[in-house]
Amino acid sequence: PRFAAIWTRTDSEAVRGGRTWYWGPGPWFDYAEHYVDSPNGLRTVQYFDKARMELNRPADGIVTNGLLVKELISGRLQAGDAYNLLYWQRCSDVPVAGNPRSANPIAPGYCQFGAIATLDNGYRDPVRLKERVSATIDAAGSIGERPELARPETTIVQYNTMTGHNIPQVFWDFMTQRGRIIENGRVTTGPIVDWLFAMGYPITDPYWTRAVVGDTERDVLVQLFERRVLTYTPDNPPGYQVEMGNVGQHYFQWRYPHLGMPWAAPDPAPPLLYASNIDTASHWELYRANFNGGGQRLTFNTAETVAYSWLRSWDPAQQMLAVDSRREQPAYRQVYLLNSIAASAGEFASNASATRLSYIDSNDGITISPWEREEFVNRIVNEFNPMVSPDGTKLLVISERMGRPDIMLWPASTPDIANLMRPTRLTRDQPACRYETPAWSPDGRTIYWVSDCNGNFDIYSAELRYIPFFSRGVVLLVGFRAELTNIRNLTNNTANDRFARVSPDGTQIAFASDRDGNWEIYVMNADGSNVRRLTNHAATDDAPTWSPDGRQLAFASDRDGDFEIYILNVSDGT
């Protein structure tokens, strides 16, 4: 609601009319990202086309607007309030204006502004009041001049003394313009934005560049601020000549390159997969359901492979499947990621691959404290039920590295800041317990699992608390470890409740239970309330999984004599 109030102020159809977006049509990704000074080390964020909104401390209710542009240029991501709570990534080559890089090779990326931007480096431009902008920057970061572009509207009218940069008339008019807004639920007229809140200080001077916009190469004037980018495209229609750049999109492509472009694609809808021994008569292999009584076989090995979760992506080519398999170690289940080709066309298809993840070598470069080294050295044990986090950067895995099934948190093998996550054993206080079937809440704050700590299997939940990990002798953030807090038994009874799966919207949990005498399918609210029984049959019904829209469950049942896959409606069990 706090984010919605800020968005509504400028971008509601009740006031926007024909003017350009200040945030975008609406949010398309929300999550809990690492931030040391937020509760449990996680802050709530929501991405829009033009920016990201943040809620660092829910108690104070203050919404901030991240310094995304500074991070894109420098590669330094702010992970806490202190200036040195940073972690590092390469600067971004995403174009500052126009199409994505694959369709826009001529525009400079954020990296190319590093030498002419104020980034705690003391860089300042000289005062150029009353001059017109003719300076250019190209895709290589080279600075030039095009005098024919020095239009009257580009005359410098402001010099910001805080960062030392010049602002042209066309941008200053946009930053200070008045119009229709919504305040306290009522339409009124006033400054459309508080430009310092929305944009921050300028960190570069304005420059002309060439960019491919749609299918046309154009001249675009750009200026980078701490939080936003302003663009001026003279060829655009009135009302859209000056626009906020798509910084939210740009930052998301940089931070989550494996997730695709959610603002331009439908939500991922991965297919129904199941394991069967129909062709082997012994071990399990994976199949993709065709909904006519069979399926397409995907895996071909001499030992079992069982699917557990998807690395979802709005780019189908980057969608991956997390499985456990005995293909290389017949006596042990090990974790693998199947790429999108293997998961859709099968492991025999061209360019299909399966990457083994059940290795954590003591010499692989990961910093491990001596008292934890024994947990993480490369050893062959059962590791299974790999659940990928909703942002694709982490894995929950059931591991027997310590002699019993524990829940471990691993970094996923994705090319982003997930490498800051140190492998962590989350369950270590109950030596007699067995853990299984971990799951995530959609915002990444809460995990769910099944264990028999009370003598029978129950479903539990807990919040993840992330603890910063600093380099020796220097307060410089190098990673996070994690622990569980606020652990709750959601099904505290004497029956067995197993196979817990969280609905796509995070509001419900599907599970199997023998509480009524035999195994049936149930759903309940994510807090354990409102338990509903969905099946009623003398046979065994278990292992439910959700459809992408949350309206149906697929489950296994031996009601016809052997186990087959069935589907029911969550609303009424039919």
Coordinates of C-alpha atoms in Angstrom, one line a residue:
P1 CA 0.0 0.0 0.0
R2 CA 2.8 2.5 0.7
F3 CA 4.3 1.9 -2.7
A4 CA 0.8 2.1 -4.3
A5 CA 0.3 5.6 -2.7
I6 CA 3.5 6.9 -4.3
W7 CA 2.7 5.4 -7.7
T8 CA -0.9 6.7 -7.7
R9 CA 0.3 10.2 -7.0
T10 CA 1.7 10.6 -10.5
D11 CA 0.8 7.6 -12.6
S12 CA -2.8 6.9 -11.8
E13 CA -5.1 7.3 -14.9
A14 CA -7.1 9.8 -12.8
V15 CA -4.3 12.3 -13.2
R16 CA -1.8 11.1 -15.8
G17 CA -3.7 11.9 -19.0
G18 CA -1.3 11.9 -21.9
R19 CA 1.9 12.7 -20.0
T20 CA 4.8 10.3 -19.8
W21 CA 5.2 7.7 -17.0
Y22 CA 7.2 8.6 -13.8
W23 CA 7.2 5.0 -12.6
G24 CA 5.5 2.9 -15.3
P25 CA 2.2 1.2 -15.9
G26 CA 2.6 -0.9 -12.7
P27 CA 5.1 -3.2 -10.8
W28 CA 6.2 -6.4 -12.4
F29 CA 8.6 -7.9 -9.7
D30 CA 8.5 -7.7 -5.9
Y31 CA 10.9 -9.5 -3.6
A32 CA 12.9 -9.3 -0.4
E33 CA 16.5 -8.4 -1.2
H34 CA 19.6 -8.4 1.0
Y35 CA 20.0 -5.2 3.1
V36 CA 22.0 -5.4 6.4
D37 CA 19.9 -2.8 8.2
S38 CA 16.5 -4.2 7.5
P39 CA 14.7 -6.8 9.7
N40 CA 16.3 -10.2 9.2
G41 CA 18.7 -8.6 6.7
L42 CA 15.9 -8.3 4.0
R43 CA 14.1 -5.3 2.6
T44 CA 10.9 -5.2 0.6
V45 CA 11.4 -4.0 -3.0
Q46 CA 9.2 -3.6 -6.0
Y47 CA 10.4 -3.0 -9.5
F48 CA 8.8 -0.6 -12.0
D49 CA 9.9 0.3 -15.5
K50 CA 11.5 3.5 -14.4
A51 CA 12.9 2.7 -10.9
R52 CA 12.7 0.4 -7.8
M53 CA 10.8 1.3 -4.6
E54 CA 12.2 0.1 -1.3
L55 CA 10.9 -0.3 2.2
N56 CA 14.0 -0.7 4.5
R57 CA 12.2 -0.5 7.9
P58 CA 8.5 -1.3 7.9
A59 CA 8.2 0.3 11.3
D60 CA 9.0 3.8 10.1
G61 CA 7.0 3.4 6.8
I62 CA 9.5 5.5 4.8
V63 CA 9.7 4.5 1.1
T64 CA 13.0 5.1 -0.6
N65 CA 14.0 5.1 -4.3
G66 CA 17.2 3.3 -4.8
L67 CA 20.5 4.7 -6.1
L68 CA 20.2 2.3 -9.1
V69 CA 22.1 4.4 -11.6
K70 CA 25.2 4.8 -9.3
E71 CA 25.2 1.1 -8.8
L72 CA 24.9 0.4 -12.6
I73 CA 27.8 2.6 -13.4
S74 CA 30.1 1.6 -10.5
G75 CA 29.2 -2.1 -10.0
R76 CA 29.0 -1.4 -6.3
L77 CA 25.7 -2.5 -4.8
Q78 CA 24.7 -0.9 -1.5
A79 CA 23.8 -3.5 1.1
G80 CA 23.3 -1.4 4.1
D81 CA 23.2 2.2 5.4
A82 CA 26.9 2.5 5.9
Y83 CA 28.9 3.7 2.9
N84 CA 31.2 0.7 3.0
L85 CA 28.5 -1.9 3.2
L86 CA 29.0 -2.8 -0.5
Y87 CA 29.4 -5.8 -2.7
W88 CA 30.8 -5.8 -6.1
Q89 CA 29.7 -6.8 -9.6
R90 CA 30.8 -5.7 -13.0
C91 CA 29.4 -2.4 -14.2
S92 CA 26.4 -2.7 -16.5
D93 CA 26.6 -2.7 -20.3
V94 CA 22.8 -2.3 -20.6
P95 CA 22.2 0.8 -22.9
V96 CA 21.2 3.9 -21.1
A97 CA 18.6 4.7 -23.8
G98 CA 16.8 2.8 -26.5
N99 CA 16.4 -1.0 -27.0
P100 CA 18.2 -3.7 -25.1
R101 CA 21.8 -4.3 -26.1
S102 CA 21.0 -7.1 -28.6
A103 CA 19.0 -4.7 -30.7
N104 CA 20.9 -1.5 -29.8
P105 CA 24.7 -1.9 -30.4
I106 CA 25.3 1.8 -30.9
A107 CA 24.2 3.3 -27.5
P108 CA 26.6 3.6 -24.6
G109 CA 26.0 1.4 -21.6
Y110 CA 26.3 2.5 -18.0
C111 CA 29.9 1.3 -17.8
Q112 CA 30.8 3.9 -20.5
F113 CA 29.9 6.8 -18.1
G114 CA 32.3 5.7 -15.4
A115 CA 35.0 8.2 -16.3
I116 CA 32.7 11.2 -16.5
A117 CA 30.4 10.4 -13.5
T118 CA 30.6 11.5 -9.9
L119 CA 31.0 8.3 -7.9
D120 CA 32.6 9.2 -4.6
N121 CA 35.6 10.1 -6.8
G122 CA 35.5 13.9 -6.6
Y123 CA 34.8 14.3 -10.3
R124 CA 33.1 17.6 -11.2
D125 CA 32.3 19.3 -14.5
P126 CA 33.0 23.0 -14.9
V127 CA 30.1 25.5 -14.8
R128 CA 28.6 25.9 -18.3
L129 CA 25.6 28.2 -17.6
K130 CA 24.0 29.6 -20.8
E131 CA 25.9 27.2 -23.0
R132 CA 24.1 24.8 -25.3
V133 CA 24.7 21.0 -25.2
S134 CA 26.7 19.7 -28.1
A135 CA 28.9 17.1 -26.3
T136 CA 28.4 13.5 -27.4
I137 CA 29.2 10.0 -26.0
D138 CA 29.3 6.8 -28.0
A139 CA 29.2 3.1 -27.3
A140 CA 32.9 3.1 -26.6
G141 CA 32.6 5.9 -24.1
S142 CA 34.4 8.3 -26.4
I143 CA 33.5 12.0 -26.0
G144 CA 32.9 14.1 -29.0
E145 CA 31.1 17.2 -30.4
R146 CA 28.2 17.7 -32.8
P147 CA 27.5 21.5 -32.9
E148 CA 24.4 21.0 -35.0
L149 CA 22.7 19.4 -32.0
A150 CA 23.2 22.5 -29.8
R151 CA 19.5 23.4 -29.7
P152 CA 18.0 26.3 -27.7
E153 CA 16.2 24.0 -25.4
T154 CA 19.5 22.4 -24.3
T155 CA 20.8 25.7 -22.9
I156 CA 22.3 25.1 -19.4
V157 CA 20.2 26.9 -16.8
Q158 CA 21.3 25.2 -13.6
Y159 CA 24.5 24.1 -12.0
N160 CA 24.2 21.7 -9.1
T161 CA 27.0 22.5 -6.7
M162 CA 26.5 19.3 -4.6
T163 CA 27.9 17.0 -7.4
G164 CA 29.2 19.6 -9.9
H165 CA 27.0 19.1 -13.0
N166 CA 25.1 21.2 -15.4
I167 CA 21.3 20.8 -16.1
P168 CA 19.8 22.0 -19.4
Q169 CA 16.5 23.8 -19.7
V170 CA 14.6 20.9 -21.2
F171 CA 15.4 18.7 -18.2
W172 CA 15.0 21.4 -15.6
D173 CA 11.5 22.2 -16.9
F174 CA 10.6 18.5 -16.7
M175 CA 12.0 18.2 -13.1
T176 CA 10.1 21.2 -11.8
Q177 CA 6.9 21.0 -13.8
R178 CA 3.5 21.2 -12.1
G179 CA 0.4 19.2 -13.0
R180 CA -2.4 17.0 -11.7
I181 CA -1.5 14.7 -8.9
I182 CA -3.3 12.7 -6.2
E183 CA -2.6 13.6 -2.5
N184 CA -4.5 12.3 0.4
G185 CA -6.9 10.5 -1.9
R186 CA -7.8 13.7 -3.8
V187 CA -6.9 15.1 -7.2
T188 CA -5.1 18.4 -6.9
T189 CA -2.4 20.4 -8.8
G190 CA 1.2 20.8 -7.6
P191 CA 4.8 19.8 -8.4
I192 CA 4.5 16.4 -10.1
V193 CA 7.6 15.0 -8.4
D194 CA 10.0 16.0 -5.6
W195 CA 12.9 15.7 -8.0
L196 CA 15.5 15.1 -5.3
F197 CA 13.5 12.1 -3.9
A198 CA 12.7 10.7 -7.4
M199 CA 15.9 11.4 -9.1
G200 CA 18.7 12.3 -6.7
Y201 CA 21.5 14.6 -7.7
P202 CA 22.9 14.7 -11.2
I203 CA 26.1 12.6 -11.5
T204 CA 26.9 13.4 -15.1
D205 CA 26.5 16.3 -17.4
P206 CA 24.1 15.9 -20.3
Y207 CA 25.4 14.2 -23.5
W208 CA 23.9 13.5 -26.9
T209 CA 24.1 9.9 -28.0
R210 CA 22.8 7.7 -30.8
A211 CA 20.4 4.9 -29.9
V212 CA 18.1 2.4 -31.6
V213 CA 14.6 3.1 -30.4
G214 CA 12.1 0.7 -31.7
D215 CA 13.3 0.2 -35.3
T216 CA 14.8 3.6 -35.8
E217 CA 18.2 5.1 -35.0
R218 CA 17.8 8.4 -33.2
D219 CA 19.7 11.3 -31.5
V220 CA 18.9 11.2 -27.8
L221 CA 20.1 13.6 -25.1
V222 CA 20.8 11.7 -21.8
Q223 CA 21.7 12.8 -18.3
L224 CA 22.4 10.4 -15.5
F225 CA 21.2 11.2 -11.9
E226 CA 21.8 9.1 -8.8
R227 CA 18.4 7.3 -9.1
R228 CA 17.1 8.0 -12.6
V229 CA 18.1 8.8 -16.2
L230 CA 16.5 11.6 -18.1
T231 CA 16.2 11.4 -21.9
Y232 CA 15.2 14.0 -24.5
T233 CA 14.2 12.7 -28.0
P234 CA 13.3 15.6 -30.2
D235 CA 11.6 13.3 -32.7
N236 CA 9.1 12.1 -30.1
P237 CA 5.5 13.5 -29.9
P238 CA 4.8 16.3 -27.4
G239 CA 4.5 15.0 -23.9
Y240 CA 7.0 12.2 -24.5
Q241 CA 10.0 14.1 -25.7
V242 CA 11.5 14.1 -22.2
E243 CA 11.1 10.8 -20.3
M244 CA 12.4 9.0 -17.4
G245 CA 14.7 6.3 -18.7
N246 CA 13.8 2.6 -18.0
V247 CA 16.2 2.3 -15.1
G248 CA 14.1 -0.3 -13.3
Q249 CA 14.3 -2.5 -16.4
H250 CA 18.0 -1.8 -16.9
Y251 CA 18.9 -2.6 -13.3
F252 CA 16.8 -5.8 -13.3
Q253 CA 18.6 -7.1 -16.5
W254 CA 21.9 -6.4 -14.7
R255 CA 21.1 -7.9 -11.3
Y256 CA 19.0 -10.8 -12.5
P257 CA 20.2 -11.6 -16.0
H258 CA 18.9 -15.2 -15.7
L259 CA 15.3 -14.1 -15.2
G260 CA 14.6 -12.4 -18.5
M261 CA 12.3 -9.4 -18.9
P262 CA 9.0 -9.7 -16.9
W263 CA 7.8 -6.4 -18.2
A264 CA 7.7 -7.8 -21.7
A265 CA 6.7 -11.4 -21.3
P266 CA 3.9 -13.4 -19.8
D267 CA 4.5 -15.1 -16.4
P268 CA 6.4 -18.4 -16.7
A269 CA 4.1 -21.4 -17.0
P270 CA 6.4 -24.5 -16.8
P271 CA 4.9 -27.8 -17.9
L272 CA 3.8 -30.7 -15.7
L273 CA 6.6 -33.2 -15.2
Y274 CA 6.5 -36.5 -13.5
A275 CA 8.7 -39.5 -12.8
S276 CA 7.8 -43.0 -14.1
N277 CA 9.4 -46.4 -14.5
I278 CA 7.1 -47.3 -17.5
D279 CA 10.1 -47.7 -19.8
T280 CA 12.6 -49.1 -17.4
A281 CA 10.6 -51.4 -15.2
S282 CA 13.0 -50.5 -12.4
H283 CA 14.3 -46.9 -11.9
W284 CA 12.6 -43.5 -12.3
E285 CA 13.0 -41.3 -15.4
L286 CA 11.5 -37.9 -16.1
Y287 CA 8.5 -37.3 -18.5
R288 CA 6.7 -34.2 -19.7
A289 CA 3.0 -34.8 -19.5
N290 CA 1.1 -34.6 -22.8
F291 CA -2.4 -34.8 -21.1
N292 CA -3.6 -37.7 -23.2
G293 CA -2.5 -40.5 -21.0
G294 CA 1.2 -40.3 -21.4
G295 CA 4.2 -38.1 -21.8
Q296 CA 7.5 -37.4 -23.6
R297 CA 10.5 -39.0 -22.0
L298 CA 13.2 -36.5 -21.0
T299 CA 16.0 -38.4 -19.2
F300 CA 17.8 -41.5 -20.2
N301 CA 20.1 -43.0 -17.6
T302 CA 20.9 -46.2 -15.9
A303 CA 19.7 -44.9 -12.5
E304 CA 16.8 -42.7 -11.3
T305 CA 16.2 -39.0 -12.0
V306 CA 13.4 -37.1 -10.1
A307 CA 12.4 -33.5 -10.7
Y308 CA 11.7 -31.2 -7.8
S309 CA 11.6 -27.5 -8.8
W310 CA 12.0 -25.0 -11.6
L311 CA 14.3 -22.0 -11.9
R312 CA 11.6 -19.9 -13.4
S313 CA 12.5 -17.3 -16.0
W314 CA 10.6 -14.9 -18.2
D315 CA 13.0 -16.0 -20.9
P316 CA 12.1 -19.6 -21.8
A317 CA 15.7 -20.2 -22.9
Q318 CA 17.0 -19.6 -19.4
Q319 CA 14.4 -21.7 -17.5
M320 CA 16.1 -24.6 -15.7
L321 CA 14.9 -27.7 -13.9
A322 CA 16.4 -28.7 -10.5
V323 CA 16.5 -32.5 -10.1
D324 CA 18.1 -35.2 -8.0
S325 CA 19.6 -38.2 -9.7
R326 CA 21.7 -41.3 -9.2
R327 CA 23.1 -41.1 -12.7
E328 CA 26.8 -40.7 -11.7
Q329 CA 26.6 -42.2 -8.2
P330 CA 24.1 -45.1 -8.2
A331 CA 24.2 -45.4 -4.4
Y332 CA 23.5 -41.7 -3.8
R333 CA 21.1 -39.0 -4.9
Q334 CA 22.8 -35.9 -6.2
V335 CA 21.6 -32.5 -7.3
Y336 CA 21.6 -31.3 -10.9
L337 CA 20.3 -28.5 -13.0
L338 CA 18.9 -29.4 -16.4
N339 CA 19.0 -26.6 -18.9
S340 CA 15.9 -25.4 -20.8
I341 CA 16.6 -27.7 -23.8
A342 CA 16.9 -30.8 -21.6
A343 CA 13.8 -29.9 -19.7
S344 CA 11.7 -29.3 -22.8
A345 CA 13.1 -31.6 -25.5
G346 CA 15.0 -34.2 -23.5
E347 CA 18.6 -34.9 -22.7
F348 CA 19.3 -36.4 -26.1
A349 CA 18.4 -33.1 -27.8
S350 CA 21.2 -30.9 -29.3
N351 CA 22.8 -28.6 -26.7
A352 CA 20.9 -30.2 -23.8
S353 CA 22.9 -30.3 -20.6
A354 CA 22.8 -31.4 -17.0
T355 CA 25.1 -29.6 -14.5
R356 CA 25.9 -31.3 -11.3
L357 CA 25.7 -29.1 -8.2
S358 CA 26.4 -31.5 -5.4
Y359 CA 30.0 -30.4 -5.0
I360 CA 31.3 -28.0 -2.5
D361 CA 35.1 -28.4 -2.6
S362 CA 37.2 -27.0 0.3
N363 CA 39.5 -25.6 -2.4
D364 CA 37.0 -24.0 -4.7
G365 CA 37.6 -20.5 -3.5
I366 CA 34.7 -20.2 -1.1
T367 CA 35.8 -18.8 2.2
I368 CA 34.8 -21.3 4.9
S369 CA 35.5 -21.0 8.6
P370 CA 37.5 -23.8 10.2
W371 CA 34.6 -24.9 12.4
E372 CA 32.4 -25.3 9.4
R373 CA 34.9 -26.8 6.9
E374 CA 33.9 -30.3 7.8
E375 CA 30.3 -29.7 6.7
F376 CA 31.2 -28.4 3.2
V377 CA 34.2 -30.4 1.9
N378 CA 33.5 -32.4 -1.2
R379 CA 31.9 -35.6 -0.1
I380 CA 29.5 -38.0 -1.8
V381 CA 26.3 -38.2 0.2
N382 CA 22.6 -38.2 -0.5
E383 CA 21.5 -34.6 -1.5
F384 CA 18.0 -34.2 -2.9
N385 CA 14.8 -32.1 -3.0
P386 CA 16.5 -29.0 -4.6
M387 CA 14.2 -26.1 -4.3
V388 CA 15.2 -23.0 -6.3
S389 CA 14.5 -19.6 -4.7
P390 CA 11.9 -17.4 -6.5
D391 CA 14.7 -15.1 -7.7
G392 CA 16.8 -18.0 -8.9
T393 CA 19.9 -17.2 -6.8
K394 CA 19.7 -19.8 -4.1
L395 CA 18.8 -23.4 -3.5
L396 CA 17.3 -25.2 -0.5
V397 CA 18.6 -28.8 -0.5
I398 CA 18.2 -31.7 1.8
S399 CA 21.7 -33.0 2.5
E400 CA 23.1 -35.8 4.5
R401 CA 26.6 -34.3 4.8
M402 CA 26.4 -34.5 8.6
G403 CA 25.0 -38.0 8.7
R404 CA 21.3 -37.1 8.7
P405 CA 18.9 -35.2 6.3
D406 CA 19.4 -31.5 7.0
I407 CA 18.2 -28.4 5.2
M408 CA 21.1 -26.5 3.6
L409 CA 21.1 -23.2 1.8
W410 CA 23.3 -23.0 -1.3
P411 CA 24.1 -20.3 -3.8
A412 CA 22.7 -21.3 -7.2
S413 CA 25.0 -21.4 -10.2
T414 CA 23.7 -18.1 -11.7
P415 CA 26.0 -15.3 -12.9
D416 CA 25.0 -12.6 -10.4
I417 CA 25.4 -11.6 -6.8
A418 CA 24.1 -14.9 -5.5
N419 CA 27.8 -15.8 -5.0
L420 CA 27.7 -13.7 -1.9
M421 CA 25.6 -16.4 -0.3
R422 CA 27.8 -18.8 1.7
P423 CA 26.7 -22.4 2.0
T424 CA 24.8 -22.8 5.2
R425 CA 23.4 -25.6 7.2
L426 CA 20.0 -24.3 8.5
T427 CA 19.0 -27.1 10.7
R428 CA 21.5 -28.2 13.4
D429 CA 19.7 -28.4 16.7
Q430 CA 17.7 -31.6 16.4
P431 CA 20.0 -34.6 15.8
A432 CA 17.2 -37.1 15.7
C433 CA 15.1 -35.2 13.1
R434 CA 14.7 -36.0 9.4
Y435 CA 14.0 -33.1 7.1
E436 CA 12.4 -33.2 3.6
T437 CA 10.6 -31.3 0.9
P438 CA 11.7 -27.6 1.5
A439 CA 9.8 -24.8 -0.2
W440 CA 10.0 -21.0 -0.5
S441 CA 7.5 -18.2 0.0
P442 CA 7.2 -16.1 -3.2
D443 CA 9.0 -13.1 -1.6
G444 CA 11.9 -15.3 -0.4
R445 CA 11.5 -14.4 3.3
T446 CA 10.0 -17.6 4.6
I447 CA 10.8 -21.3 4.0
Y448 CA 8.6 -24.4 4.7
W449 CA 9.6 -28.0 5.2
V450 CA 8.5 -31.3 6.7
S451 CA 10.3 -33.0 9.6
D452 CA 9.6 -35.7 12.2
C453 CA 11.1 -33.8 15.2
N454 CA 8.0 -34.5 17.3
G455 CA 7.9 -38.3 16.5
N456 CA 5.7 -37.9 13.4
F457 CA 6.0 -35.8 10.3
D458 CA 4.7 -32.2 10.5
I459 CA 4.9 -29.1 8.3
Y460 CA 7.0 -26.3 9.7
S461 CA 7.7 -22.7 8.6
A462 CA 10.5 -20.3 9.6
E463 CA 11.8 -16.9 8.5
L464 CA 15.3 -16.6 7.0
R465 CA 17.6 -14.2 8.8
Y466 CA 20.7 -13.2 6.9
I467 CA 23.9 -12.3 8.7
P468 CA 26.6 -10.2 7.0
F469 CA 30.0 -11.7 6.6
F470 CA 32.9 -9.2 6.6
S471 CA 36.4 -9.4 5.4
R472 CA 39.3 -9.7 7.9
G473 CA 40.0 -6.6 9.8
V474 CA 38.0 -4.4 7.4
V475 CA 34.3 -3.5 7.6
L476 CA 33.7 -4.5 4.0
L477 CA 30.8 -6.8 3.2
V478 CA 31.8 -9.9 1.4
G479 CA 28.8 -12.2 1.8
F480 CA 25.9 -13.5 3.9
R481 CA 25.2 -16.5 6.0
A482 CA 21.7 -17.4 7.1
E483 CA 19.8 -18.9 10.0
L484 CA 16.2 -19.7 10.8
T485 CA 14.1 -17.6 13.1
N486 CA 10.5 -17.7 14.3
I487 CA 10.2 -21.5 13.7
R488 CA 6.5 -22.7 13.8
N489 CA 4.9 -26.1 13.6
L490 CA 1.9 -25.5 11.3
T491 CA 0.3 -29.0 11.6
N492 CA 1.0 -29.9 15.2
N493 CA -0.9 -33.2 15.5
T494 CA -0.2 -36.9 16.0
A495 CA -0.7 -37.8 12.3
N496 CA 1.8 -37.6 9.5
D497 CA 1.7 -34.6 7.2
R498 CA 4.1 -34.6 4.3
F499 CA 4.8 -33.4 0.7
A500 CA 4.2 -29.7 1.5
R501 CA 4.0 -27.4 -1.5
V502 CA 3.4 -23.7 -1.4
S503 CA 0.9 -22.1 -3.9
P504 CA 2.3 -19.7 -6.5
D505 CA 0.8 -16.7 -4.7
G506 CA 2.2 -17.9 -1.3
T507 CA -1.2 -18.0 0.4
Q508 CA -1.8 -21.7 0.7
I509 CA 0.1 -25.0 1.3
A510 CA -1.0 -28.3 -0.3
F511 CA 0.1 -31.4 1.4
A512 CA -0.7 -35.1 2.0
S513 CA -1.8 -36.4 5.4
D514 CA -2.9 -39.7 7.0
R515 CA -4.8 -37.9 9.7
D516 CA -8.1 -39.4 8.6
G517 CA -6.9 -43.0 8.3
N518 CA -5.2 -43.1 4.9
W519 CA -3.2 -40.7 2.8
E520 CA -5.4 -37.9 1.3
I521 CA -4.7 -34.4 -0.3
Y522 CA -5.3 -31.3 1.8
V523 CA -4.8 -27.6 1.6
M524 CA -4.4 -25.0 4.3
N525 CA -3.5 -21.3 4.7
A526 CA 0.2 -20.6 4.8
D527 CA -0.1 -20.0 8.5
G528 CA -1.6 -23.4 9.1
S529 CA -5.2 -22.3 9.5
N530 CA -8.3 -23.3 7.5
V531 CA -7.3 -26.9 6.7
R532 CA -9.5 -28.4 3.9
R533 CA -9.5 -32.0 2.7
L534 CA -9.7 -32.3 -1.1
T535 CA -9.7 -36.1 -1.8
N536 CA -11.7 -38.8 -0.2
H537 CA -10.7 -42.3 -1.4
A538 CA -9.6 -45.5 0.2
A539 CA -6.4 -45.5 -1.9
T540 CA -3.2 -43.5 -1.3
D541 CA -3.2 -39.9 -2.6
D542 CA 0.0 -38.0 -2.1
A543 CA 2.7 -35.7 -3.6
P544 CA 0.6 -32.7 -4.7
T545 CA 2.0 -29.9 -6.8
W546 CA 0.4 -26.7 -8.0
S547 CA -0.5 -25.5 -11.5
P548 CA 1.1 -22.2 -12.4
D549 CA -2.2 -20.4 -11.9
G550 CA -2.8 -21.9 -8.5
R551 CA -6.2 -23.3 -9.5
Q552 CA -5.4 -27.0 -9.8
L553 CA -3.2 -29.7 -8.1
A554 CA -1.6 -32.6 -9.8
F555 CA -1.0 -35.6 -7.4
A556 CA -0.1 -39.2 -7.4
S557 CA -2.7 -42.0 -6.5
D558 CA -2.8 -45.7 -6.7
R559 CA -6.6 -45.8 -6.8
D560 CA -6.6 -47.9 -10.0
G561 CA -4.0 -50.4 -8.8
D562 CA -0.8 -48.6 -9.4
F563 CA 0.4 -45.0 -9.1
E564 CA -0.8 -42.6 -11.8
I565 CA -1.0 -38.8 -12.1
Y566 CA -4.4 -37.1 -11.4
I567 CA -5.5 -33.5 -11.4
L568 CA -8.1 -31.9 -9.2
N569 CA -9.6 -28.4 -8.8
V570 CA -8.5 -26.7 -5.6
S571 CA -11.7 -24.8 -5.1
D572 CA -13.9 -27.9 -4.5
G573 CA -11.7 -31.0 -5.0
T574 CA -13.4 -32.2 -8.2

